[in-house]
Short mmCIF file of C-alpha atoms in Angstrom, two decimals:
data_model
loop_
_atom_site.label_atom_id
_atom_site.label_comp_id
_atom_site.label_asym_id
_atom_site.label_seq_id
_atom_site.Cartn_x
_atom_site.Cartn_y
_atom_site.Cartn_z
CA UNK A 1354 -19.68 -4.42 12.62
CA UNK A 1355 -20.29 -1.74 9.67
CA UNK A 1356 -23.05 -0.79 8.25
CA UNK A 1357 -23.41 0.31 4.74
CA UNK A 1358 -26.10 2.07 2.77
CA UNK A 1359 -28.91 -0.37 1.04
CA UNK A 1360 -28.25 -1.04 -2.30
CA UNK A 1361 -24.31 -0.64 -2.40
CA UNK A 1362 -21.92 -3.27 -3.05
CA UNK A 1363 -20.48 -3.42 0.23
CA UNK A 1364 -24.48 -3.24 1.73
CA UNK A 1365 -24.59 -6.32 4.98
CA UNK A 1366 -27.26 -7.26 7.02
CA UNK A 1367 -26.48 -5.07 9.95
CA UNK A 1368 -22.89 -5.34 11.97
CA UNK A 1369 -20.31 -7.22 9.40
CA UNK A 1370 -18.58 -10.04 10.90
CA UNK A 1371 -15.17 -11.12 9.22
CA UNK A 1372 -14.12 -14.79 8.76
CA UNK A 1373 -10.94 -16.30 7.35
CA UNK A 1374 -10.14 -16.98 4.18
CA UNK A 1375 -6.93 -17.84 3.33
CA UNK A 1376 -3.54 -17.12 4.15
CA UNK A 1377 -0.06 -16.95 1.65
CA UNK A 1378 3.41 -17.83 2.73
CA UNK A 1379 4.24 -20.23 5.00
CA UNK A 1380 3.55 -20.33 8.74
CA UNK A 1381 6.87 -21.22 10.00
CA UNK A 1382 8.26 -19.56 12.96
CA UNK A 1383 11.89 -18.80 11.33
CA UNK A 1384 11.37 -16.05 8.98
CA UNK A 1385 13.58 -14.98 6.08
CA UNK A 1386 14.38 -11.82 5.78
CA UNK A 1387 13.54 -11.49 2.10
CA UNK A 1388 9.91 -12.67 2.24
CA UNK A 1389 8.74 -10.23 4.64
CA UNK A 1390 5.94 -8.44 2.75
CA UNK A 1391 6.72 -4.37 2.28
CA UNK A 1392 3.46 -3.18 0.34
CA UNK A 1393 -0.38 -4.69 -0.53
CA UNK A 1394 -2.40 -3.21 -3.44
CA UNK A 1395 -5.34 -3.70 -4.64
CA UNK A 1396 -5.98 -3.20 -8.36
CA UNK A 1397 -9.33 -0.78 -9.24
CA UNK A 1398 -11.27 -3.58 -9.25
CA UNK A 1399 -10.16 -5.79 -7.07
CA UNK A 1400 -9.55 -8.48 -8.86
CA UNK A 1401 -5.88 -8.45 -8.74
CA UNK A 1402 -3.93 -8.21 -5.78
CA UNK A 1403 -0.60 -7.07 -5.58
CA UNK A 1404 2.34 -7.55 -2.98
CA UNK A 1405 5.86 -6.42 -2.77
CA UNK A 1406 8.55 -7.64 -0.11
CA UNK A 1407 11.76 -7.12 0.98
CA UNK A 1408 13.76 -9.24 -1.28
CA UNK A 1409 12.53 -6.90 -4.25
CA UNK A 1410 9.86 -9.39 -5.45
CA UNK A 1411 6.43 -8.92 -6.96
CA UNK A 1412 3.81 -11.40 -6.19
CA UNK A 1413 0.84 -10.72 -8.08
CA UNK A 1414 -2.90 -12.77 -6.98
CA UNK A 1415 -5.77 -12.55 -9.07
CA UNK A 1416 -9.46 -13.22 -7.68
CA UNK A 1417 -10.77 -17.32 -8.20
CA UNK A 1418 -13.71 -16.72 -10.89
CA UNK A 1419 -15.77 -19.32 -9.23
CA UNK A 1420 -15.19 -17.33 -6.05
CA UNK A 1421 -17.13 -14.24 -7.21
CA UNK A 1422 -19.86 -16.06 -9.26
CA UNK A 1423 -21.26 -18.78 -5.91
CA UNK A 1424 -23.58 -17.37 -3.36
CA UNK A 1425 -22.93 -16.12 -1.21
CA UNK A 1426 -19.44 -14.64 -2.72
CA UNK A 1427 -16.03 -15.69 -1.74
CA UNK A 1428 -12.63 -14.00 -1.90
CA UNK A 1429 -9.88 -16.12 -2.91
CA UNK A 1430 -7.02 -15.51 -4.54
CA UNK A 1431 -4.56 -17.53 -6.20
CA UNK A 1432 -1.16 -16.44 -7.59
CA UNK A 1433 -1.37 -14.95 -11.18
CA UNK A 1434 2.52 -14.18 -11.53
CA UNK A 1435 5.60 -13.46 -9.34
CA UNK A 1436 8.69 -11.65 -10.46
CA UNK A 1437 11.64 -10.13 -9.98
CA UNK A 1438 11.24 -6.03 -9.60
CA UNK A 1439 13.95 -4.44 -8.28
CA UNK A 1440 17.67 -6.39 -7.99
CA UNK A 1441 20.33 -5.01 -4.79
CA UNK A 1442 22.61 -2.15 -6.47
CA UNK A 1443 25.49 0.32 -5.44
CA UNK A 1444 26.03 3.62 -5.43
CA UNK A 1445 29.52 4.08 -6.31
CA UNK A 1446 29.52 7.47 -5.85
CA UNK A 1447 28.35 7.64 -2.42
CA UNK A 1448 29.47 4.06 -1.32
CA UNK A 1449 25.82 3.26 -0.72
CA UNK A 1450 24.04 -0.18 -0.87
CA UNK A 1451 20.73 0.41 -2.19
CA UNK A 1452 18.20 -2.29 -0.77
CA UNK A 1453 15.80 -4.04 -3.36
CA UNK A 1454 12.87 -3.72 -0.93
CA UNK A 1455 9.21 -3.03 -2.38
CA UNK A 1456 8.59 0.39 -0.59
CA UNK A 1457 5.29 0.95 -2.87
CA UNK A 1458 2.96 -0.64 -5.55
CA UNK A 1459 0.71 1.35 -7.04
CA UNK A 1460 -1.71 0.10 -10.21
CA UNK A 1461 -2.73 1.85 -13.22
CA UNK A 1462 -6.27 1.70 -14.86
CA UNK A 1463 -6.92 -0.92 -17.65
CA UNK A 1464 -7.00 0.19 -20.62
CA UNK A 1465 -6.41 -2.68 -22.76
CA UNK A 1466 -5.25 -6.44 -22.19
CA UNK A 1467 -3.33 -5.97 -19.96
CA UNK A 1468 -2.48 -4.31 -17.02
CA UNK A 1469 0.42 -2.35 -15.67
CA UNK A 1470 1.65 -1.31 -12.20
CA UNK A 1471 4.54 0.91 -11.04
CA UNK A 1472 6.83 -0.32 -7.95
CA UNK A 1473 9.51 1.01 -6.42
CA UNK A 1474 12.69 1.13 -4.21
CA UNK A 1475 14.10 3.24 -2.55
CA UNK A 1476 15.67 5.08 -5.95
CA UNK A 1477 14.30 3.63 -8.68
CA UNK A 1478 10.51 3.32 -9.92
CA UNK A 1479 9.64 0.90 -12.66
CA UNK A 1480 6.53 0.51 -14.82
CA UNK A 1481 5.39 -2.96 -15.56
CA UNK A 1482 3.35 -4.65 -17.93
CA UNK A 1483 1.91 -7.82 -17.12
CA UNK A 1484 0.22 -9.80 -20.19
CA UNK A 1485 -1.67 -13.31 -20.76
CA UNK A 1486 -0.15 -15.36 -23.64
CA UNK A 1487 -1.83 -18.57 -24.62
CA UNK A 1488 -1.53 -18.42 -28.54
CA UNK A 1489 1.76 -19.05 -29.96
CA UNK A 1490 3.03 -18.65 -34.04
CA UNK A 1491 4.89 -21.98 -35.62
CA UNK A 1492 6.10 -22.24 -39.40
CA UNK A 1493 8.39 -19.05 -39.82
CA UNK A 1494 10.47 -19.18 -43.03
CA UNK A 1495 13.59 -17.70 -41.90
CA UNK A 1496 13.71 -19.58 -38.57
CA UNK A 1497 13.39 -22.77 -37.30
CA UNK A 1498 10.56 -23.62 -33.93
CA UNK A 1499 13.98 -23.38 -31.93
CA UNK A 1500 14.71 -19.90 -32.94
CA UNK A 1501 17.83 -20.60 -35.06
CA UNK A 1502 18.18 -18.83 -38.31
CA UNK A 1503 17.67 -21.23 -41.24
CA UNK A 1504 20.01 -21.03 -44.23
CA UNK A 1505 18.25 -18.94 -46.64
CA UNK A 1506 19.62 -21.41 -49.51
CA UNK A 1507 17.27 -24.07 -48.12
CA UNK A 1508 14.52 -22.26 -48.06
CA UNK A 1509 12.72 -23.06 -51.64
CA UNK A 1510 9.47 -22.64 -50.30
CA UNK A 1511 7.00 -20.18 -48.54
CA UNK A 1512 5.17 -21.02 -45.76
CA UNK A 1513 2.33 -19.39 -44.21
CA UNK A 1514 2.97 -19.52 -40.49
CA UNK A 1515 -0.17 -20.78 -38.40
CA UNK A 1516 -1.26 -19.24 -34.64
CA UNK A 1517 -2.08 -22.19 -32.56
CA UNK A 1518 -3.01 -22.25 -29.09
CA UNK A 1519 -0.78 -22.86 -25.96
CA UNK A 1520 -0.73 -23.28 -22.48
CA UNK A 1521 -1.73 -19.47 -20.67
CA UNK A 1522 1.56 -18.01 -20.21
CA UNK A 1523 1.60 -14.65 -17.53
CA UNK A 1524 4.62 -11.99 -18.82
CA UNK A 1525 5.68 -9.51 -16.97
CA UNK A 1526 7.82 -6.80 -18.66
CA UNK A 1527 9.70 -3.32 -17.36
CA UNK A 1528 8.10 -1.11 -20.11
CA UNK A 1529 9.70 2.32 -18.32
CA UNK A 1530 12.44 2.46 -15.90
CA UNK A 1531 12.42 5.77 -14.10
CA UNK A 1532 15.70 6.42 -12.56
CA UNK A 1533 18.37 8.88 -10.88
CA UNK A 1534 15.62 11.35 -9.81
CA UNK A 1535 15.82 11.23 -6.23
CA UNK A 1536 18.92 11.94 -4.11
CA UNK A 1537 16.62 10.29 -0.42
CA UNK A 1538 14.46 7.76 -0.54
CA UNK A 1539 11.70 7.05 -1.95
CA UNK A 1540 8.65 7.07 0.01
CA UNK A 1541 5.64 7.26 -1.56
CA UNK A 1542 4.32 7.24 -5.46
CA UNK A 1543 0.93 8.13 -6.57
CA UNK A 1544 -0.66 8.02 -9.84
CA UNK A 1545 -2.45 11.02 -11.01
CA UNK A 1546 -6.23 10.97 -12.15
CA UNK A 1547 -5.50 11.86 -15.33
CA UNK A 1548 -3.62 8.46 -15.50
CA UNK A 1549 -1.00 10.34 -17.67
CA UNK A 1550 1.36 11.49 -14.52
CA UNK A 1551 2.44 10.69 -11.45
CA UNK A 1552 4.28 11.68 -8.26
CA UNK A 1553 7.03 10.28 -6.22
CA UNK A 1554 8.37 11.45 -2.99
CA UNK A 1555 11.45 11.17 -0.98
CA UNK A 1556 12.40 12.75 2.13
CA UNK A 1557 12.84 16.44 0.91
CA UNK A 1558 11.17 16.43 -2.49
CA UNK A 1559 8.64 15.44 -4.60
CA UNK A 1560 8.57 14.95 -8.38
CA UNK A 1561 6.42 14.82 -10.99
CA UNK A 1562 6.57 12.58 -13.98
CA UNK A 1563 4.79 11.91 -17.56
CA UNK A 1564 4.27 7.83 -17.41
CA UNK A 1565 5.86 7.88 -21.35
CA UNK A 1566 9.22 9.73 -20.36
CA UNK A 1567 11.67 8.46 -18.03
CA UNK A 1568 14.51 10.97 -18.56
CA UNK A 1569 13.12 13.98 -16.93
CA UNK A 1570 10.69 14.90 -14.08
CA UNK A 1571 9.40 17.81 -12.52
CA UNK A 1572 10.51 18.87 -9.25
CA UNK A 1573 7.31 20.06 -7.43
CA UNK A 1574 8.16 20.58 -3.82
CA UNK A 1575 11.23 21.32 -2.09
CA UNK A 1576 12.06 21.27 1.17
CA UNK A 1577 15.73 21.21 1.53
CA UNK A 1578 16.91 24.37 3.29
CA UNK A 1579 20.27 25.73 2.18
CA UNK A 1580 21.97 24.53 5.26
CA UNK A 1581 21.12 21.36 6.39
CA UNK A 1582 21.80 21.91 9.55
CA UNK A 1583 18.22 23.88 9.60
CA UNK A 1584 16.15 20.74 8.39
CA UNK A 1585 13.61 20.50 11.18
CA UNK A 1586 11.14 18.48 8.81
CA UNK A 1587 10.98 15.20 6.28
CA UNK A 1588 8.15 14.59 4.16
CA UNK A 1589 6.74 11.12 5.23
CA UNK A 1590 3.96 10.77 2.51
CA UNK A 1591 1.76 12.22 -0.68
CA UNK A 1592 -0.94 11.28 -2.74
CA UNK A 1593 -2.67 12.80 -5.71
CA UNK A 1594 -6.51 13.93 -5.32
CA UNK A 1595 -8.41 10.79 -6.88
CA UNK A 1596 -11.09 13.10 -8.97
CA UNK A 1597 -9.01 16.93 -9.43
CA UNK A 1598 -5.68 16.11 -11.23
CA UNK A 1599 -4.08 19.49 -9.75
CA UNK A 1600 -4.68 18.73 -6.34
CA UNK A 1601 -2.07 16.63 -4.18
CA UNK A 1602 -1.05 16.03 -0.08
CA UNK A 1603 1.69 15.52 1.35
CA UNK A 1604 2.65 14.82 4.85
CA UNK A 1605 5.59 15.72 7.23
CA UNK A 1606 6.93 14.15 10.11
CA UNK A 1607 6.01 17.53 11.97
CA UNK A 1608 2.39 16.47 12.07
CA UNK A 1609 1.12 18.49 9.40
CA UNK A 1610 -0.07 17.74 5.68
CA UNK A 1611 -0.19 20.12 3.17
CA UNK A 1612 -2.89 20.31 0.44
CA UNK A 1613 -1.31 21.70 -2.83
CA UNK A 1614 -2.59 23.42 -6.26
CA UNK A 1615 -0.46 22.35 -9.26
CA UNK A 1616 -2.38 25.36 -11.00
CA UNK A 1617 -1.02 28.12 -8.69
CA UNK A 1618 2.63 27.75 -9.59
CA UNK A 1619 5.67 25.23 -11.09
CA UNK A 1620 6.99 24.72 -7.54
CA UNK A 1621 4.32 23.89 -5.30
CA UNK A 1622 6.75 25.44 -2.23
CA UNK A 1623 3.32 27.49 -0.89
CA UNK A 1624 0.76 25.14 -0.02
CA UNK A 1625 -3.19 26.23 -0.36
CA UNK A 1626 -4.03 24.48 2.87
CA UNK A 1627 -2.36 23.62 5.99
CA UNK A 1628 -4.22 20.76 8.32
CA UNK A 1629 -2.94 20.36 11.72
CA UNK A 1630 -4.22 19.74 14.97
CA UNK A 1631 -2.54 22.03 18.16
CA UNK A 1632 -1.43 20.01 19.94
CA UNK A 1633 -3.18 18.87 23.55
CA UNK A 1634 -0.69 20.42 26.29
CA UNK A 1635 -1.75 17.65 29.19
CA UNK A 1636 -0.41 14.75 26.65
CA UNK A 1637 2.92 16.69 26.05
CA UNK A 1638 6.15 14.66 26.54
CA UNK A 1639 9.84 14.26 25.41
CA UNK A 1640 7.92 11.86 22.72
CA UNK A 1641 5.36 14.61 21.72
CA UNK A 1642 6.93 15.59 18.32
CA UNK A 1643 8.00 11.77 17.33
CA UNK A 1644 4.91 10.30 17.87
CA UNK A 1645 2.84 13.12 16.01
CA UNK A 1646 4.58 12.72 12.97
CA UNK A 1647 2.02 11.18 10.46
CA UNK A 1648 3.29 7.90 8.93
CA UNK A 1649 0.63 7.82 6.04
CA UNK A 1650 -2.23 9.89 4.12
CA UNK A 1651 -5.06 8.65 1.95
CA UNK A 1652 -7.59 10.44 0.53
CA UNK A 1653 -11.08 9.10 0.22
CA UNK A 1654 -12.23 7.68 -2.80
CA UNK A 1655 -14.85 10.53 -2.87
CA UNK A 1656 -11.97 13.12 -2.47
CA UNK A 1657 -13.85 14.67 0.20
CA UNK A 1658 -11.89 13.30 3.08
CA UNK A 1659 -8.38 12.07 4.20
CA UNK A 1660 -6.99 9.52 6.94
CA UNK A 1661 -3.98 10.60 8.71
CA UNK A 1662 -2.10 8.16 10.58
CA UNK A 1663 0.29 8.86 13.71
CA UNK A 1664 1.40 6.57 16.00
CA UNK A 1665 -0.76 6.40 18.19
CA UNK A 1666 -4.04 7.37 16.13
CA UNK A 1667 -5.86 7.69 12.95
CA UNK A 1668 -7.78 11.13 11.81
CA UNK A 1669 -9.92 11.95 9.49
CA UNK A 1670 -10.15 15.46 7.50
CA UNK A 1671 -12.44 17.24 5.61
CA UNK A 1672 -10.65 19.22 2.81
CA UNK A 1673 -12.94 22.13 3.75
CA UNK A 1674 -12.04 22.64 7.22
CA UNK A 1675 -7.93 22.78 8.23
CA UNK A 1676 -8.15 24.17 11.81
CA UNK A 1677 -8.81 20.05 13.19
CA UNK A 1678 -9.94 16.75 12.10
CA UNK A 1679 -13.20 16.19 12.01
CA UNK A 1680 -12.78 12.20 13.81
CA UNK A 1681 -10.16 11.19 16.11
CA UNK A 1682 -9.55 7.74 16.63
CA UNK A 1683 -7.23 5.88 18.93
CA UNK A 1684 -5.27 2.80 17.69
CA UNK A 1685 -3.43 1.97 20.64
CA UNK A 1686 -4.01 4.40 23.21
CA UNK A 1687 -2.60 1.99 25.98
CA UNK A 1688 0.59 2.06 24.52
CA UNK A 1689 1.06 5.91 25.66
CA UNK A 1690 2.47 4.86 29.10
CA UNK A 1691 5.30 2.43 27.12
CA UNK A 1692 6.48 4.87 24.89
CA UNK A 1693 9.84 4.81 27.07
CA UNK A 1694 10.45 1.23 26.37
CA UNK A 1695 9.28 1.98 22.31
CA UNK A 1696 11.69 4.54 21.78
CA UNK A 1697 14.72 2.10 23.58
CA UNK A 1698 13.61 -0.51 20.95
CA UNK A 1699 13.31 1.80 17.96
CA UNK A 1700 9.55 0.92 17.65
CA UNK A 1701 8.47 4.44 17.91
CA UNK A 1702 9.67 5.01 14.60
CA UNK A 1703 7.45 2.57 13.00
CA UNK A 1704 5.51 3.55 9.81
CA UNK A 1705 1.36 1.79 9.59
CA UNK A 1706 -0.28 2.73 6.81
CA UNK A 1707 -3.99 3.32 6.73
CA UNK A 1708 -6.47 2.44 4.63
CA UNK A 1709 -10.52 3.09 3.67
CA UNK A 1710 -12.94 0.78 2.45
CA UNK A 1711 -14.88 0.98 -0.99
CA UNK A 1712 -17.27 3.35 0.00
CA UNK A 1713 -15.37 5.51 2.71
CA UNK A 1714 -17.41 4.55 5.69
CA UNK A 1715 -14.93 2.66 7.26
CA UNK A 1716 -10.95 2.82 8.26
CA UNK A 1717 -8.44 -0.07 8.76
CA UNK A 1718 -4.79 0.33 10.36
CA UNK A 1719 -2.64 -1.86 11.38
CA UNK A 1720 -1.01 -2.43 15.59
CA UNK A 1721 1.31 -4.42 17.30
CA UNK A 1722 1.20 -8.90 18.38
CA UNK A 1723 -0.31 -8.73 14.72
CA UNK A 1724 -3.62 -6.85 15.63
CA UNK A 1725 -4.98 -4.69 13.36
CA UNK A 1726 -8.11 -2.12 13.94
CA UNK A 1727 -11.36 -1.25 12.50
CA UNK A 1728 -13.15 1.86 12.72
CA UNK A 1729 -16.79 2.25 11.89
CA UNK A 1730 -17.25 6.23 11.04
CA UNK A 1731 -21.41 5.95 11.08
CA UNK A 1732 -21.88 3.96 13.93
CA UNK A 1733 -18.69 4.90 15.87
CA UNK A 1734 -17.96 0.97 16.84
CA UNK A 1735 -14.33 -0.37 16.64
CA UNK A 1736 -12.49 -3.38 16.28
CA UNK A 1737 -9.08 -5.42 17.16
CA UNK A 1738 -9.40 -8.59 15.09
CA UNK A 1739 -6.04 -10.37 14.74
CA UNK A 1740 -3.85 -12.02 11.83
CA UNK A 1741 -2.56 -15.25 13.45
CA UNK A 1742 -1.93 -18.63 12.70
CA UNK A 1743 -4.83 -19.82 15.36
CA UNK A 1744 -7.45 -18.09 12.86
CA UNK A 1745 -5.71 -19.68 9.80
CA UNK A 1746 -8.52 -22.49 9.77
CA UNK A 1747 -11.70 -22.38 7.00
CA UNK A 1748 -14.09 -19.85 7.44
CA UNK A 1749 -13.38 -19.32 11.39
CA UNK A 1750 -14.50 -16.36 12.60
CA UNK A 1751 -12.49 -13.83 13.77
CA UNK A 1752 -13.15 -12.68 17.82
CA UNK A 1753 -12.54 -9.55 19.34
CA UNK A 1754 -9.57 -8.85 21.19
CA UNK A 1755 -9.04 -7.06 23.80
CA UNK A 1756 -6.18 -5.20 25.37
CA UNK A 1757 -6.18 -4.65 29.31
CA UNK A 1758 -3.47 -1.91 30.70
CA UNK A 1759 -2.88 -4.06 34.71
CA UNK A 1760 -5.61 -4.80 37.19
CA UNK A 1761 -8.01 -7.47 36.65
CA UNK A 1762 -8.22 -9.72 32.98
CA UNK A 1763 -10.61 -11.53 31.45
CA UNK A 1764 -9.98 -14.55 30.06
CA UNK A 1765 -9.57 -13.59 26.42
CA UNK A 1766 -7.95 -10.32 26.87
CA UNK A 1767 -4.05 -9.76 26.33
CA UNK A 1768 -2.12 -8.05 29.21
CA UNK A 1769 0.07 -4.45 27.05
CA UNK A 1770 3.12 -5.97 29.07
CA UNK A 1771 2.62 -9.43 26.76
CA UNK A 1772 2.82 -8.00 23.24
CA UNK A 1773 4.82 -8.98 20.80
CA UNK A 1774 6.38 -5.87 19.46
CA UNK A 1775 8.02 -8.12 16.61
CA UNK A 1776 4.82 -9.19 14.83
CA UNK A 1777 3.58 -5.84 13.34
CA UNK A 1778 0.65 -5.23 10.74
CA UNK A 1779 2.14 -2.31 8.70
CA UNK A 1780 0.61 -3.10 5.50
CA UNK A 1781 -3.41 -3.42 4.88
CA UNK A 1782 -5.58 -3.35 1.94
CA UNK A 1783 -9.11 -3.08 1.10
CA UNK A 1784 -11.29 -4.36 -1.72
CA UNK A 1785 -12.50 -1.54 -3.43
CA UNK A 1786 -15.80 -2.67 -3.83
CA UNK A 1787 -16.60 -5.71 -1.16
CA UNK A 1788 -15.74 -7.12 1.97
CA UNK A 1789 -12.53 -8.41 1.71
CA UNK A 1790 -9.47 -7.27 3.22
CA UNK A 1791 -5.62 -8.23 2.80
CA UNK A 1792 -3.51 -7.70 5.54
CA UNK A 1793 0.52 -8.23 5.95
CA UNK A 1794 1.70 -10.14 8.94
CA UNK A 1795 5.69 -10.51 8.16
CA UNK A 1796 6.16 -13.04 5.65
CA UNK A 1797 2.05 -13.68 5.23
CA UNK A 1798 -0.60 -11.96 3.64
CA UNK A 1799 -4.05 -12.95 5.44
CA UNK A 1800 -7.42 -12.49 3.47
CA UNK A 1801 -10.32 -12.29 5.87
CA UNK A 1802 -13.98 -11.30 4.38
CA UNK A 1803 -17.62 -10.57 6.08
CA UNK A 1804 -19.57 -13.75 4.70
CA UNK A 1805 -19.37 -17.29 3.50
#
């Protein structure tokens, strides 16, 4: 299905056509709670894959060597390390329960060794370290292997201790805790290209912190009017520019994202750009301002372009041009007619993220009965491929679906009155430089990718 240039990583022979690969968690019908996946991240080079869920857990897969080296290549992933992030707190103050739930990953570059990533809750954002051990140190002289002290009057003789291998150990550590910045929640967090700072965003503000110092941030943007009474707007997402470290979005729930300039002022309150779309007055309803609120922003890897998503599309915009989007497409336009019924089950209100592939030709969001959709920007073509259990066999190929709104069905397509409004794909990732996608379906991650 897309096409990229000759040459690249991602090039296929002609349209791409994705196949299982594996799926995580188990495929049982009753769910907990807790394991319901709340954020997928790739690392920069894909090799690592990172998930967070609701019960404040990190699982961490990293790619199968063997997988990359065969012909033709294979994703698979098996788990590298899985630990606890975030724990459920309190806020006395406000008699508040503050859920544990992943809201976002996002990784740092290597540098070294290791590698770190920052997650979050809804208040708290925590940098992590996670490190390979397999070499451990025996024959202290002030300790014995069991880590008691040893009586220093027994000790009449000096040993050299001696580094001897060990079974590969994975640590993960909290190296910075960055807390008590944000009185809403936390929706968003976005390391800069400098890969010294970062952002994170709640409902009214944004802040800016140094990755070394966790007792002070910069406020950035604020949008809290004196009188709360006059709020007419939440931020909903931002994201640093991935090549100018100056330049950052954000999005509002009014439809808009603003584009500012860290270099024009301390409080980024006057944006340099404002990108919105006037609204189309035939599709204007009592839903019109709900559904145009844009659940999620990415910028392109070339920093050219950014995806919006709504809720019932995704657009794409060229930084140079604020007046409209330069590509429209339509997730679920069929759902227009049932936003009635969406609103009465609190669906409207759902937040997909977006995503591009390596090379920004392509877009992937996420739909309802576990569809998600592809978008081909060269040649135009879409997709609905779906993340079920009926796939979940070796290398089966995934088929269109199809989506019919009454009158006559084909066999294979789904009637809109039939979906399942429970199973939701929220949460999608892309391989920064190949084929293979992760994509959240409740309490499963599914990796599908173009070729076996």
């Amino acid at each position: 299905m897309f096409k990229y240039p000759p040459g690249s990583d991602m090039a296929g022979n002609g349209d791409t056509q994705w196949y299982f690969s594996q799926v995580k968690g188990t495929l049982d019908d009753d769910v907990t709670e807790a394991d319901i996946i709340s954020c997928v991240e790739f690392n920069h080079d894909g090799d690592l894959l990172a998930t967070g869920d609701k019960g404040g857990r990190v699982v961490i897969f990293q790619r199968d060597p063997v997988s990359k080296s065969v012909i033709p290549r294979r994703g698979e992933y098996n788990v590298y390390s899985t630990f606890q992030s975030h724990e459920p707190e309190f806020d006395y103050l406000k008699s508040l329960e503050i859920e544990e739930k992943i809201n976002k990953i996002r990784w740092l570059r290597r540098k070294n060794q290791a590698h770190f990533l920052l997650s979050t809750n809804d208040k708290t954002i925590k940098l992590w370290k996670v490190s390979e051990r397999d070499k451990k140190v025996e024959g202290y002289n002030t300790k014995e292997e069991t880590g008691q002290a040893r009586d220093p009057s027994l000790i009449t003789q000096l040993r050299v201790p001696v580094i001897k291998p060990m079974e590969l150990m994975v640590e993960a550590s909290p190296r910075r805790i960055f807390a008590n910045a944000h009185t809403y929640h936390i929706n968003s967090i976005s390391v800069n290209s400098d890969q010294e700072t970062y952002l994170s965003a709640d409902d009214l503000r944004i802040n800016l912190w140094h990755l070394e110092i966790t007792d002070q941030s910069f406020n950035i943007v604020d949008i809290k009017p004196t009188n709360m009474e006059e709020l007419t707007e939440v931020i909903t997402a931002a994201e640093f520019h991935p090549v100018e470290c100056n330049l950052f979005v954000y999005s509002s729930s009014k439809g808009t994202i603003r584009l500012c300039d860290m270099r024009a002022a301390a409080l980024c309150d006057r944006h340099s750009k404002l990108f919105e779309e006037p609204e189309d007055p035939t599709n204007r309803s009592f839903f019109s301002e709900i559904i145009s609120s844009i659940s999620d922003v990415k910028l392109s890897n070339s920093g050219r372009y950014m995806i919006s998503r709504d809720y019932l599309s995704v657009k794409v915009w060229d930084l140079h041009m604020e007046t409209k989007p330069i590509e429209s497409y339509p997730v679920h336009e069929y759902l227009r007619s049932k936003l009635c019924s969406l609103y009465e089950n609190d669906c409207i209100f759902d937040k997909f993220e977006c995503c591009w592939n390596g090379n920004d030709s392509a877009i992937m969001t996420g739909s309802y009965n576990n569809f998600f959709r592809m978008f081909d920007r060269t040649t135009k073509k879409d997709a609905t491929l779906e993340a079920s259990r009926d796939v979940a066999k070796p290398k089966t190929l995934l088929k269109p679906r199809k989506v019919c709104t009454g009158g006559k069905r084909k066999k294979d397509d789904i009637s809109v009155d039939c979906l399942d409004f429970n199973k939701k794909i929220l949460h999608t990732a892309w391989h920064p430089l190949e084929n293979i996608i992760a994509v959240a379906a409740t309490n499963n991650l599914f990796l599908f990718q173009d070729k076996f």
